[in-house]
């Protein structure tokens, strides 16, 4: 539907005149802002302000040795307010309900925690459906935790992971066709709406992890249309590879697919050329930060990302399987935990990353002096 058709359609949608005038006004306003965005859409990568509006995002523009400001801590937020459950496959990691979150984070913030990334975990009966409706529920765990953390820790930088896999009944990262394949167009529209809901709630950064084609551009355009592109960092999971290292995360988030796998939209191991193309695509679509996932197994891709996006911060996700393996090796006496965590993370930085998403963040807050 064109924007002019949208306005006309609104004219006949409701017979109440006051509501009618309100709808037409909103429609014209939307058409105006959308038209403005279209005028710059040919060079959407020119929109830079969102990438450095926050002090922490500005610090990410520099290259340096491992510091606390480079670390983002993953948090699993349950829709059960009083939950505090240890995740057996992720040593030392928990699912937290909203009522437990502040007490857990307070000592970490005091030690220098700068940033968290939020993953919602819907557990309530009926919370999941084919469209992932609960993903942007205003009473859902992510939106409520964003608002809580903004009030309680005003200096904490909040990243919201954007995906549907935790919220869909089938466990895939979007909306499916009748044959079970991913409907890219509907998925992008839905995921970009979820990203906007998180940004409206106060997230400093939205990070789409779904790997659907074109979702970065869709989110950027909606941020522009809403007038908030200058203050929201758009971090793209640009090179996210399929594989066996996500098992503990799926245990934590309850996001395992009910059938099939994700190899048709996550990158194939060894697909270096595809990764490079995806990185270039997402840079051109307006990403402020590009991410490689998993981290330690793809140092060459991190290096490629730094080459292709030499003027952008590069993030690397030290995923659940990497973390669990290091813990297992340390428990077996093969390696010292601290030494192995440092070696792994410093290797990621040497490859070119300037941001590390890591479950080791609480330990690093004790181990690092700055």
mmCIF file of C-alpha atoms in Angstrom:
data_model
loop_
_atom_site.group_PDB
_atom_site.id
_atom_site.type_symbol
_atom_site.label_atom_id
_atom_site.label_comp_id
_atom_site.label_asym_id
_atom_site.label_seq_id
_atom_site.Cartn_x
_atom_site.Cartn_y
_atom_site.Cartn_z
ATOM 1 C CA UNK A 1 0.000 0.000 0.000
ATOM 2 C CA UNK A 2 1.329 3.468 -0.901
ATOM 3 C CA UNK A 3 1.450 6.190 1.724
ATOM 4 C CA UNK A 4 -1.233 8.209 -0.066
ATOM 5 C CA UNK A 5 -3.442 5.100 -0.174
ATOM 6 C CA UNK A 6 -2.815 4.631 3.537
ATOM 7 C CA UNK A 7 -4.159 8.113 4.246
ATOM 8 C CA UNK A 8 -7.205 7.519 2.009
ATOM 9 C CA UNK A 9 -7.867 4.184 3.664
ATOM 10 C CA UNK A 10 -7.840 5.791 7.069
ATOM 11 C CA UNK A 11 -10.545 8.216 5.889
ATOM 12 C CA UNK A 12 -13.102 5.416 5.615
ATOM 13 C CA UNK A 13 -11.997 3.208 8.476
ATOM 14 C CA UNK A 14 -14.070 4.731 11.288
ATOM 15 C CA UNK A 15 -17.293 6.710 11.292
ATOM 16 C CA UNK A 16 -16.487 8.633 14.450
ATOM 17 C CA UNK A 17 -15.397 12.086 13.287
ATOM 18 C CA UNK A 18 -13.015 12.888 16.135
ATOM 19 C CA UNK A 19 -11.268 9.557 15.758
ATOM 20 C CA UNK A 20 -11.323 10.016 11.984
ATOM 21 C CA UNK A 21 -9.508 13.357 12.168
ATOM 22 C CA UNK A 22 -6.938 11.823 14.530
ATOM 23 C CA UNK A 23 -6.310 8.897 12.189
ATOM 24 C CA UNK A 24 -5.949 11.111 9.127
ATOM 25 C CA UNK A 25 -3.503 13.333 11.020
ATOM 26 C CA UNK A 26 -1.426 10.336 12.045
ATOM 27 C CA UNK A 27 -1.528 8.956 8.520
ATOM 28 C CA UNK A 28 -0.347 12.242 6.977
ATOM 29 C CA UNK A 29 2.389 12.563 9.580
ATOM 30 C CA UNK A 30 3.548 9.030 8.817
ATOM 31 C CA UNK A 31 3.468 9.728 5.091
ATOM 32 C CA UNK A 32 5.527 12.863 5.591
ATOM 33 C CA UNK A 33 8.219 11.226 7.699
ATOM 34 C CA UNK A 34 8.321 8.200 5.421
ATOM 35 C CA UNK A 35 8.724 10.420 2.380
ATOM 36 C CA UNK A 36 11.620 12.168 4.120
ATOM 37 C CA UNK A 37 13.294 8.822 4.769
ATOM 38 C CA UNK A 38 12.843 7.762 1.147
ATOM 39 C CA UNK A 39 14.681 10.881 0.045
ATOM 40 C CA UNK A 40 17.842 9.721 1.815
ATOM 41 C CA UNK A 41 17.353 6.001 1.372
ATOM 42 C CA UNK A 42 19.814 5.834 -1.511
ATOM 43 C CA UNK A 43 22.621 6.641 0.918
ATOM 44 C CA UNK A 44 21.299 5.266 4.193
ATOM 45 C CA UNK A 45 24.813 4.565 5.455
ATOM 46 C CA UNK A 46 25.271 8.336 5.798
ATOM 47 C CA UNK A 47 23.244 8.228 9.037
ATOM 48 C CA UNK A 48 26.044 8.242 11.620
ATOM 49 C CA UNK A 49 24.856 10.023 14.768
ATOM 50 C CA UNK A 50 23.222 6.999 16.386
ATOM 51 C CA UNK A 51 26.543 5.178 16.388
ATOM 52 C CA UNK A 52 28.185 7.641 18.763
ATOM 53 C CA UNK A 53 25.376 9.401 20.618
ATOM 54 C CA UNK A 54 26.126 7.551 23.876
ATOM 55 C CA UNK A 55 29.455 7.985 25.728
ATOM 56 C CA UNK A 56 30.108 4.235 25.715
ATOM 57 C CA UNK A 57 29.392 4.009 21.987
ATOM 58 C CA UNK A 58 31.935 6.795 21.486
ATOM 59 C CA UNK A 59 34.534 4.812 23.408
ATOM 60 C CA UNK A 60 33.952 1.859 21.060
ATOM 61 C CA UNK A 61 35.362 3.890 18.184
ATOM 62 C CA UNK A 62 38.894 3.492 19.577
ATOM 63 C CA UNK A 63 41.213 0.488 19.454
ATOM 64 C CA UNK A 64 42.927 -0.558 22.669
ATOM 65 C CA UNK A 65 43.756 -3.437 24.990
ATOM 66 C CA UNK A 66 41.054 -5.271 26.918
ATOM 67 C CA UNK A 67 39.114 -2.940 29.217
ATOM 68 C CA UNK A 68 35.801 -3.108 31.065
ATOM 69 C CA UNK A 69 34.184 -0.718 28.582
ATOM 70 C CA UNK A 70 34.682 -3.253 25.775
ATOM 71 C CA UNK A 71 32.575 -5.927 27.496
ATOM 72 C CA UNK A 72 28.854 -6.628 27.093
ATOM 73 C CA UNK A 73 27.258 -9.129 29.481
ATOM 74 C CA UNK A 74 24.428 -11.381 28.201
ATOM 75 C CA UNK A 75 21.382 -11.628 30.480
ATOM 76 C CA UNK A 76 18.455 -14.031 30.197
ATOM 77 C CA UNK A 77 15.265 -12.357 31.409
ATOM 78 C CA UNK A 78 12.373 -14.621 32.335
ATOM 79 C CA UNK A 79 8.698 -13.683 32.254
ATOM 80 C CA UNK A 80 8.423 -15.219 35.756
ATOM 81 C CA UNK A 81 9.123 -12.187 38.003
ATOM 82 C CA UNK A 82 10.714 -14.078 40.895
ATOM 83 C CA UNK A 83 12.737 -16.618 38.922
ATOM 84 C CA UNK A 84 16.428 -17.086 39.637
ATOM 85 C CA UNK A 85 17.387 -20.363 37.993
ATOM 86 C CA UNK A 86 20.891 -21.684 37.424
ATOM 87 C CA UNK A 87 21.437 -22.814 33.814
ATOM 88 C CA UNK A 88 23.138 -26.234 34.110
ATOM 89 C CA UNK A 89 24.889 -26.095 30.730
ATOM 90 C CA UNK A 90 26.173 -22.539 31.358
ATOM 91 C CA UNK A 91 28.271 -22.605 34.550
ATOM 92 C CA UNK A 92 27.535 -19.673 36.832
ATOM 93 C CA UNK A 93 24.832 -18.209 34.583
ATOM 94 C CA UNK A 94 21.183 -17.715 35.531
ATOM 95 C CA UNK A 95 17.748 -16.877 34.217
ATOM 96 C CA UNK A 96 16.420 -13.906 36.166
ATOM 97 C CA UNK A 97 12.925 -12.573 36.632
ATOM 98 C CA UNK A 98 12.368 -8.850 36.852
ATOM 99 C CA UNK A 99 12.245 -8.869 40.652
ATOM 100 C CA UNK A 100 15.701 -10.466 40.896
ATOM 101 C CA UNK A 101 17.513 -8.412 38.291
ATOM 102 C CA UNK A 102 18.484 -5.297 40.247
ATOM 103 C CA UNK A 103 19.952 -7.185 43.200
ATOM 104 C CA UNK A 104 22.067 -9.274 40.836
ATOM 105 C CA UNK A 105 23.359 -6.349 38.798
ATOM 106 C CA UNK A 106 24.025 -3.857 41.595
ATOM 107 C CA UNK A 107 27.416 -5.293 42.672
ATOM 108 C CA UNK A 108 28.468 -5.786 39.048
ATOM 109 C CA UNK A 109 27.687 -2.167 38.192
ATOM 110 C CA UNK A 110 29.683 -1.121 41.272
ATOM 111 C CA UNK A 111 32.632 -3.117 39.885
ATOM 112 C CA UNK A 112 32.448 -1.324 36.543
ATOM 113 C CA UNK A 113 29.887 -3.150 34.411
ATOM 114 C CA UNK A 114 29.169 -0.858 31.459
ATOM 115 C CA UNK A 115 26.769 -2.777 29.219
ATOM 116 C CA UNK A 116 24.353 -5.705 29.058
ATOM 117 C CA UNK A 117 22.530 -7.445 26.216
ATOM 118 C CA UNK A 118 19.035 -8.712 27.003
ATOM 119 C CA UNK A 119 17.435 -11.968 25.837
ATOM 120 C CA UNK A 120 13.803 -12.583 26.723
ATOM 121 C CA UNK A 121 12.722 -16.017 27.940
ATOM 122 C CA UNK A 122 8.944 -16.537 27.805
ATOM 123 C CA UNK A 123 7.949 -19.460 30.005
ATOM 124 C CA UNK A 124 4.280 -18.789 30.767
ATOM 125 C CA UNK A 125 1.817 -21.215 29.118
ATOM 126 C CA UNK A 126 0.651 -19.916 25.764
ATOM 127 C CA UNK A 127 3.425 -17.296 25.558
ATOM 128 C CA UNK A 128 4.687 -18.625 22.226
ATOM 129 C CA UNK A 129 2.893 -18.602 18.891
ATOM 130 C CA UNK A 130 3.691 -18.798 15.180
ATOM 131 C CA UNK A 131 4.256 -15.028 14.894
ATOM 132 C CA UNK A 132 6.287 -14.454 18.053
ATOM 133 C CA UNK A 133 3.612 -12.066 19.312
ATOM 134 C CA UNK A 134 5.108 -11.832 22.813
ATOM 135 C CA UNK A 135 8.428 -10.430 21.535
ATOM 136 C CA UNK A 136 7.238 -6.822 21.735
ATOM 137 C CA UNK A 137 4.619 -7.208 24.449
ATOM 138 C CA UNK A 138 4.836 -4.044 26.601
ATOM 139 C CA UNK A 139 4.419 -6.277 29.656
ATOM 140 C CA UNK A 140 7.000 -8.765 28.393
ATOM 141 C CA UNK A 141 10.390 -9.384 30.004
ATOM 142 C CA UNK A 142 12.567 -7.378 27.611
ATOM 143 C CA UNK A 143 10.571 -4.153 27.481
ATOM 144 C CA UNK A 144 9.944 -4.205 31.219
ATOM 145 C CA UNK A 145 13.611 -4.865 31.990
ATOM 146 C CA UNK A 146 14.746 -2.071 29.642
ATOM 147 C CA UNK A 147 12.574 0.393 31.537
ATOM 148 C CA UNK A 148 13.657 -0.943 34.923
ATOM 149 C CA UNK A 149 17.356 -0.781 34.094
ATOM 150 C CA UNK A 150 17.099 2.714 32.616
ATOM 151 C CA UNK A 151 15.534 3.928 35.883
ATOM 152 C CA UNK A 152 17.832 2.041 38.229
ATOM 153 C CA UNK A 153 21.191 2.243 36.436
ATOM 154 C CA UNK A 154 21.110 5.420 34.318
ATOM 155 C CA UNK A 155 24.715 4.963 33.133
ATOM 156 C CA UNK A 156 24.300 1.327 32.065
ATOM 157 C CA UNK A 157 24.281 0.857 28.276
ATOM 158 C CA UNK A 158 21.411 -1.449 27.320
ATOM 159 C CA UNK A 159 21.520 -3.610 24.212
ATOM 160 C CA UNK A 160 18.369 -5.507 23.211
ATOM 161 C CA UNK A 161 18.808 -8.622 21.100
ATOM 162 C CA UNK A 162 16.138 -8.639 18.391
ATOM 163 C CA UNK A 163 14.906 -12.032 17.223
ATOM 164 C CA UNK A 164 11.748 -14.130 17.282
ATOM 165 C CA UNK A 165 13.214 -17.565 18.031
ATOM 166 C CA UNK A 166 12.559 -17.373 21.785
ATOM 167 C CA UNK A 167 8.941 -16.371 21.159
ATOM 168 C CA UNK A 168 7.855 -18.558 18.246
ATOM 169 C CA UNK A 169 6.190 -21.915 18.801
ATOM 170 C CA UNK A 170 8.422 -23.415 16.092
ATOM 171 C CA UNK A 171 11.676 -21.893 17.419
ATOM 172 C CA UNK A 172 12.791 -20.327 14.124
ATOM 173 C CA UNK A 173 13.992 -16.751 13.701
ATOM 174 C CA UNK A 174 11.030 -15.390 11.783
ATOM 175 C CA UNK A 175 7.647 -16.115 10.261
ATOM 176 C CA UNK A 176 7.325 -19.321 8.250
ATOM 177 C CA UNK A 177 5.599 -20.203 4.999
ATOM 178 C CA UNK A 178 3.244 -23.174 4.815
ATOM 179 C CA UNK A 179 6.109 -25.385 3.644
ATOM 180 C CA UNK A 180 8.183 -24.527 6.729
ATOM 181 C CA UNK A 181 10.639 -22.227 4.961
ATOM 182 C CA UNK A 182 11.317 -18.710 6.205
ATOM 183 C CA UNK A 183 9.168 -15.911 4.797
ATOM 184 C CA UNK A 184 11.850 -13.246 4.595
ATOM 185 C CA UNK A 185 9.581 -10.309 3.788
ATOM 186 C CA UNK A 186 7.098 -10.893 6.621
ATOM 187 C CA UNK A 187 9.937 -11.744 9.009
ATOM 188 C CA UNK A 188 11.778 -8.491 8.301
ATOM 189 C CA UNK A 189 8.631 -6.445 8.796
ATOM 190 C CA UNK A 190 7.906 -8.174 12.108
ATOM 191 C CA UNK A 191 11.482 -8.034 13.389
ATOM 192 C CA UNK A 192 11.859 -4.346 12.527
ATOM 193 C CA UNK A 193 8.659 -3.630 14.490
ATOM 194 C CA UNK A 194 10.112 -5.482 17.496
ATOM 195 C CA UNK A 195 13.343 -3.474 17.209
ATOM 196 C CA UNK A 196 11.314 -0.270 17.224
ATOM 197 C CA UNK A 197 9.423 -1.369 20.340
ATOM 198 C CA UNK A 198 12.720 -1.951 22.160
ATOM 199 C CA UNK A 199 14.108 1.389 20.999
ATOM 200 C CA UNK A 200 10.923 3.177 22.094
ATOM 201 C CA UNK A 201 11.214 1.505 25.504
ATOM 202 C CA UNK A 202 14.666 3.031 25.940
ATOM 203 C CA UNK A 203 17.211 0.549 24.606
ATOM 204 C CA UNK A 204 20.421 2.341 23.656
ATOM 205 C CA UNK A 205 21.164 -0.305 21.040
ATOM 206 C CA UNK A 206 19.098 -2.809 19.057
ATOM 207 C CA UNK A 207 20.892 -5.892 17.755
ATOM 208 C CA UNK A 208 19.009 -8.046 15.211
ATOM 209 C CA UNK A 209 20.336 -11.602 15.328
ATOM 210 C CA UNK A 210 17.868 -13.254 12.947
ATOM 211 C CA UNK A 211 20.021 -13.112 9.778
ATOM 212 C CA UNK A 212 17.050 -12.319 7.492
ATOM 213 C CA UNK A 213 18.061 -10.416 4.361
ATOM 214 C CA UNK A 214 17.364 -6.678 4.502
ATOM 215 C CA UNK A 215 16.481 -6.352 8.171
ATOM 216 C CA UNK A 216 19.194 -3.755 8.870
ATOM 217 C CA UNK A 217 17.831 -1.405 6.211
ATOM 218 C CA UNK A 218 14.254 -1.931 7.417
ATOM 219 C CA UNK A 219 15.159 -1.135 11.024
ATOM 220 C CA UNK A 220 17.251 1.891 10.055
ATOM 221 C CA UNK A 221 14.422 3.336 7.967
ATOM 222 C CA UNK A 222 11.915 2.877 10.786
ATOM 223 C CA UNK A 223 14.325 4.522 13.238
ATOM 224 C CA UNK A 224 14.642 7.461 10.840
ATOM 225 C CA UNK A 225 10.880 7.696 10.361
ATOM 226 C CA UNK A 226 10.400 7.703 14.142
ATOM 227 C CA UNK A 227 12.983 10.472 14.549
ATOM 228 C CA UNK A 228 15.264 8.456 16.845
ATOM 229 C CA UNK A 229 17.958 7.161 14.462
ATOM 230 C CA UNK A 230 20.378 9.716 15.888
ATOM 231 C CA UNK A 231 20.243 8.188 19.379
ATOM 232 C CA UNK A 232 19.981 4.416 18.839
ATOM 233 C CA UNK A 233 22.961 2.232 17.934
ATOM 234 C CA UNK A 234 22.139 -0.430 15.328
ATOM 235 C CA UNK A 235 24.394 -3.434 15.916
ATOM 236 C CA UNK A 236 24.163 -6.109 13.250
ATOM 237 C CA UNK A 237 24.850 -9.791 13.762
ATOM 238 C CA UNK A 238 26.378 -9.519 10.297
ATOM 239 C CA UNK A 239 28.334 -12.802 10.197
ATOM 240 C CA UNK A 240 26.518 -15.362 12.318
ATOM 241 C CA UNK A 241 27.528 -18.938 11.533
ATOM 242 C CA UNK A 242 25.467 -22.061 12.103
ATOM 243 C CA UNK A 243 26.968 -24.807 14.242
ATOM 244 C CA UNK A 244 26.918 -26.744 17.483
ATOM 245 C CA UNK A 245 28.211 -24.014 19.797
ATOM 246 C CA UNK A 246 24.803 -22.526 20.604
ATOM 247 C CA UNK A 247 23.461 -25.458 22.621
ATOM 248 C CA UNK A 248 23.807 -23.956 26.123
ATOM 249 C CA UNK A 249 22.246 -20.689 24.907
ATOM 250 C CA UNK A 250 19.241 -22.569 23.530
ATOM 251 C CA UNK A 251 18.896 -24.326 26.881
ATOM 252 C CA UNK A 252 18.914 -20.953 28.603
ATOM 253 C CA UNK A 253 16.545 -19.194 26.214
ATOM 254 C CA UNK A 254 14.317 -22.151 25.325
ATOM 255 C CA UNK A 255 14.871 -21.375 21.643
ATOM 256 C CA UNK A 256 15.688 -24.716 20.007
ATOM 257 C CA UNK A 257 13.828 -25.217 16.700
ATOM 258 C CA UNK A 258 10.976 -27.729 16.953
ATOM 259 C CA UNK A 259 11.888 -29.060 13.506
ATOM 260 C CA UNK A 260 14.689 -28.628 10.986
ATOM 261 C CA UNK A 261 17.578 -26.274 11.680
ATOM 262 C CA UNK A 262 18.733 -22.747 10.892
ATOM 263 C CA UNK A 263 21.308 -23.519 8.227
ATOM 264 C CA UNK A 264 19.246 -21.904 5.471
ATOM 265 C CA UNK A 265 19.623 -18.447 7.021
ATOM 266 C CA UNK A 266 22.653 -18.685 9.319
ATOM 267 C CA UNK A 267 25.965 -18.827 7.468
ATOM 268 C CA UNK A 268 27.577 -22.181 6.677
ATOM 269 C CA UNK A 269 30.896 -22.945 8.413
ATOM 270 C CA UNK A 270 33.634 -22.177 5.929
ATOM 271 C CA UNK A 271 31.464 -19.648 4.087
ATOM 272 C CA UNK A 272 34.007 -16.874 4.243
ATOM 273 C CA UNK A 273 32.855 -15.293 0.996
ATOM 274 C CA UNK A 274 29.244 -15.253 2.165
ATOM 275 C CA UNK A 275 30.326 -13.684 5.454
ATOM 276 C CA UNK A 276 32.193 -10.927 3.635
ATOM 277 C CA UNK A 277 29.160 -10.237 1.436
ATOM 278 C CA UNK A 278 26.858 -10.125 4.471
ATOM 279 C CA UNK A 279 29.190 -7.720 6.279
ATOM 280 C CA UNK A 280 29.354 -5.369 3.282
ATOM 281 C CA UNK A 281 25.577 -5.575 2.840
ATOM 282 C CA UNK A 282 24.855 -4.637 6.456
ATOM 283 C CA UNK A 283 27.372 -1.790 6.426
ATOM 284 C CA UNK A 284 25.691 -0.385 3.321
ATOM 285 C CA UNK A 285 22.261 -0.766 4.928
ATOM 286 C CA UNK A 286 23.228 1.448 7.857
ATOM 287 C CA UNK A 287 24.697 -0.736 10.604
ATOM 288 C CA UNK A 288 26.643 1.214 13.229
ATOM 289 C CA UNK A 289 28.423 -1.877 14.589
ATOM 290 C CA UNK A 290 29.029 -5.227 12.897
ATOM 291 C CA UNK A 291 29.300 -8.482 14.786
ATOM 292 C CA UNK A 292 30.894 -11.876 14.197
ATOM 293 C CA UNK A 293 29.487 -14.936 15.993
ATOM 294 C CA UNK A 294 30.958 -17.300 17.246
ATOM 295 C CA UNK A 295 34.173 -15.460 18.064
ATOM 296 C CA UNK A 296 37.155 -17.728 18.733
ATOM 297 C CA UNK A 297 36.469 -20.132 15.860
ATOM 298 C CA UNK A 298 36.192 -17.304 13.323
ATOM 299 C CA UNK A 299 39.174 -15.047 13.939
ATOM 300 C CA UNK A 300 39.681 -14.825 10.180
ATOM 301 C CA UNK A 301 36.154 -13.440 9.779
ATOM 302 C CA UNK A 302 36.763 -10.913 12.567
ATOM 303 C CA UNK A 303 39.858 -9.838 10.654
ATOM 304 C CA UNK A 304 37.799 -9.602 7.456
ATOM 305 C CA UNK A 305 35.156 -7.563 9.268
ATOM 306 C CA UNK A 306 37.822 -5.133 10.447
ATOM 307 C CA UNK A 307 39.160 -4.842 6.910
ATOM 308 C CA UNK A 308 35.745 -4.376 5.287
ATOM 309 C CA UNK A 309 34.399 -2.134 8.029
ATOM 310 C CA UNK A 310 37.662 -0.458 8.936
ATOM 311 C CA UNK A 311 35.835 2.650 10.146
ATOM 312 C CA UNK A 312 33.237 0.796 12.244
ATOM 313 C CA UNK A 313 33.470 -0.893 15.638
ATOM 314 C CA UNK A 314 33.586 -4.682 15.305
ATOM 315 C CA UNK A 315 31.903 -6.838 17.943
ATOM 316 C CA UNK A 316 32.555 -10.521 18.590
ATOM 317 C CA UNK A 317 30.257 -12.843 20.546
ATOM 318 C CA UNK A 318 32.118 -15.342 22.705
ATOM 319 C CA UNK A 319 29.187 -17.751 22.565
ATOM 320 C CA UNK A 320 27.806 -20.157 25.143
ATOM 321 C CA UNK A 321 29.585 -23.213 23.737
ATOM 322 C CA UNK A 322 32.970 -21.461 23.801
ATOM 323 C CA UNK A 323 32.396 -20.375 27.398
ATOM 324 C CA UNK A 324 31.227 -23.830 28.489
ATOM 325 C CA UNK A 325 34.233 -25.553 26.872
ATOM 326 C CA UNK A 326 36.701 -23.268 28.634
ATOM 327 C CA UNK A 327 34.957 -23.941 31.939
ATOM 328 C CA UNK A 328 35.014 -27.693 31.309
ATOM 329 C CA UNK A 329 38.724 -27.633 30.454
ATOM 330 C CA UNK A 330 39.488 -25.623 33.587
ATOM 331 C CA UNK A 331 37.433 -27.970 35.748
ATOM 332 C CA UNK A 332 39.344 -30.941 34.318
ATOM 333 C CA UNK A 333 42.633 -29.240 35.197
ATOM 334 C CA UNK A 334 43.694 -28.845 31.571
ATOM 335 C CA UNK A 335 43.874 -25.032 31.744
ATOM 336 C CA UNK A 336 43.708 -22.295 34.327
ATOM 337 C CA UNK A 337 40.329 -20.566 33.896
ATOM 338 C CA UNK A 338 41.644 -17.014 34.112
ATOM 339 C CA UNK A 339 44.573 -17.655 31.773
ATOM 340 C CA UNK A 340 42.380 -19.373 29.194
ATOM 341 C CA UNK A 341 39.673 -16.687 29.345
ATOM 342 C CA UNK A 342 42.290 -13.970 28.826
ATOM 343 C CA UNK A 343 44.017 -15.866 26.023
ATOM 344 C CA UNK A 344 40.759 -16.465 24.181
ATOM 345 C CA UNK A 345 39.537 -12.885 24.569
ATOM 346 C CA UNK A 346 42.845 -11.253 23.699
ATOM 347 C CA UNK A 347 42.991 -13.385 20.553
ATOM 348 C CA UNK A 348 39.614 -11.962 19.545
ATOM 349 C CA UNK A 349 40.911 -8.430 20.113
ATOM 350 C CA UNK A 350 44.083 -9.082 18.127
ATOM 351 C CA UNK A 351 41.949 -10.251 15.235
ATOM 352 C CA UNK A 352 40.282 -6.828 15.164
ATOM 353 C CA UNK A 353 37.313 -6.773 17.549
ATOM 354 C CA UNK A 354 36.768 -3.728 19.750
ATOM 355 C CA UNK A 355 33.681 -5.062 21.572
ATOM 356 C CA UNK A 356 33.311 -8.502 23.172
ATOM 357 C CA UNK A 357 30.015 -10.040 24.257
ATOM 358 C CA UNK A 358 31.088 -12.499 26.921
ATOM 359 C CA UNK A 359 29.706 -14.627 29.749
ATOM 360 C CA UNK A 360 33.091 -14.081 31.412
ATOM 361 C CA UNK A 361 32.219 -10.424 31.999
ATOM 362 C CA UNK A 362 31.644 -10.777 35.796
ATOM 363 C CA UNK A 363 35.051 -12.459 36.156
ATOM 364 C CA UNK A 364 36.728 -9.823 34.002
ATOM 365 C CA UNK A 365 35.287 -7.108 36.243
ATOM 366 C CA UNK A 366 37.331 -8.665 39.068
ATOM 367 C CA UNK A 367 40.380 -9.418 36.937
ATOM 368 C CA UNK A 368 40.720 -6.038 35.182
ATOM 369 C CA UNK A 369 41.786 -2.832 36.847
ATOM 370 C CA UNK A 370 40.102 -0.502 34.314
#
